[in-house]
Amino acid sequence: SQQGEEDPQALSIQEGENATMNCSYKTSINNLQWYRQNSGRGLVHLILIRSNEREKHSGRLRVTLDTSKKSSSLLITASRAADTASYFCATPNTGGFKTIFGAGTRLFVKA
Amino acid sequence: GAVVSQHPSWVICKSGTSVKIECRSLDFQATTMFWYRQFPKQSLMLMATSNEGSKATYEQGVEKDKFLINHASLTLSTLTVTSAHPEDSSFYICSARMNLQETQYFGPGTRLLVL
């Protein structure tokens, strides 16, 4: 079964607005990763945050991790039409050998 | 760096035939490769994990005799869908990971349509 759940399932915003996606997971982890998938394509790794980190930035992306609540958020600032994609959080399973994906958030940025 | 390719990118076949999908790590050695399938508007579901030179580990509910995985070298893994049926139509994605690394690098996916 999937480790993580994300909300919202879908998000539609105007270009220039910020987009926030949330991810919750069930078991203890040592890292959490976010990926982007354009329609019908493979996944692109965005950012990895470790369990001892609370926040991490990469360009217009900001990821937070709250291990006490077993949740993470991905914020995309000043969104662009090109940010339209599905975004997935991913966590290692117990033992850390496999990566389990959340259900994903479909983001649509209107120009 | 860290590029993963898949071939073919799409395939249409008749029911009952077998289809082989290749996954290659182009510029690194992948000690572990993963195979996922993804149905429209759904997440990736892990099918199996393969380590170079050993048998693949399949997830619960995935038929190992139907989805044959071979990881013969550090840069190539193959997934063969045997006796494909329409319900096997899906988007198959592989990923590769270097030894002791956390990040997986994904291939562009293969879309399979079984008529």
mmCIF file of C-alpha atoms in Angstrom, chain A residues 1-2 6 30-31 33 35 37 39-45 48 50 88 96-104 106, chain B residues 32 34 36 38 41-46 49-51 57-59 91 93 97 102-109 111:
data_model
loop_
_atom_site.group_PDB
_atom_site.id
_atom_site.type_symbol
_atom_site.label_atom_id
_atom_site.label_comp_id
_atom_site.label_asym_id
_atom_site.label_seq_id
_atom_site.Cartn_x
_atom_site.Cartn_y
_atom_site.Cartn_z
ATOM 1 C CA SER A 1 0.000 0.000 0.000
ATOM 2 C CA GLN A 2 1.112 3.542 -0.522
ATOM 3 C CA GLU A 6 -1.248 14.088 -0.502
ATOM 4 C CA ASN A 30 15.060 9.295 7.469
ATOM 5 C CA ASN A 31 14.282 11.358 4.387
ATOM 6 C CA GLN A 33 11.647 13.421 -1.487
ATOM 7 C CA TYR A 35 9.188 14.630 -7.561
ATOM 8 C CA GLN A 37 5.868 14.452 -13.398
ATOM 9 C CA SER A 39 1.853 14.477 -18.279
ATOM 10 C CA GLY A 40 2.868 11.136 -19.764
ATOM 11 C CA ARG A 41 6.503 11.545 -18.821
ATOM 12 C CA GLY A 42 8.953 10.195 -16.279
ATOM 13 C CA LEU A 43 9.623 11.709 -12.888
ATOM 14 C CA VAL A 44 12.026 14.503 -12.164
ATOM 15 C CA HIS A 45 13.631 14.668 -8.733
ATOM 16 C CA LEU A 48 15.321 15.672 -0.754
ATOM 17 C CA ARG A 50 16.327 14.664 5.699
ATOM 18 C CA PHE A 88 4.543 13.401 -5.686
ATOM 19 C CA GLY A 96 14.920 2.118 3.509
ATOM 20 C CA PHE A 97 15.367 -0.091 0.519
ATOM 21 C CA LYS A 98 12.302 0.877 -1.472
ATOM 22 C CA THR A 99 10.681 4.202 -2.252
ATOM 23 C CA ILE A 100 6.967 4.507 -1.844
ATOM 24 C CA PHE A 101 5.032 7.267 -3.578
ATOM 25 C CA GLY A 102 2.100 9.292 -2.403
ATOM 26 C CA ALA A 103 -1.033 9.706 -4.462
ATOM 27 C CA GLY A 104 0.155 12.986 -5.922
ATOM 28 C CA ARG A 106 -2.150 17.599 -9.930
ATOM 29 C CA THR B 32 19.438 -1.314 -7.937
ATOM 30 C CA PHE B 34 12.965 -0.429 -9.744
ATOM 31 C CA TYR B 36 6.735 0.827 -11.493
ATOM 32 C CA GLN B 38 1.134 3.856 -13.388
ATOM 33 C CA LYS B 41 -4.223 9.932 -13.061
ATOM 34 C CA GLN B 42 -2.855 7.605 -10.409
ATOM 35 C CA SER B 43 0.389 7.335 -8.535
ATOM 36 C CA LEU B 44 3.280 5.021 -9.244
ATOM 37 C CA MET B 45 2.899 1.534 -7.894
ATOM 38 C CA LEU B 46 6.099 -0.382 -7.265
ATOM 39 C CA THR B 49 13.050 -4.273 -7.176
ATOM 40 C CA SER B 50 16.046 -5.776 -8.876
ATOM 41 C CA ASN B 51 19.668 -5.883 -7.918
ATOM 42 C CA THR B 57 11.955 -9.001 -5.462
ATOM 43 C CA TYR B 58 8.305 -8.620 -6.407
ATOM 44 C CA GLU B 59 5.677 -6.667 -4.544
ATOM 45 C CA PHE B 91 2.582 3.294 -18.259
ATOM 46 C CA ILE B 93 8.469 3.438 -15.505
ATOM 47 C CA ARG B 97 19.830 4.019 -7.969
ATOM 48 C CA GLU B 102 19.094 7.717 -1.693
ATOM 49 C CA THR B 103 17.988 9.395 -4.889
ATOM 50 C CA GLN B 104 16.400 7.425 -7.681
ATOM 51 C CA TYR B 105 16.685 8.544 -11.274
ATOM 52 C CA PHE B 106 13.703 7.815 -13.439
ATOM 53 C CA GLY B 107 13.399 6.803 -17.027
ATOM 54 C CA PRO B 108 10.908 8.584 -19.298
ATOM 55 C CA GLY B 109 8.481 5.677 -19.177
ATOM 56 C CA ARG B 111 3.415 3.331 -22.626
#
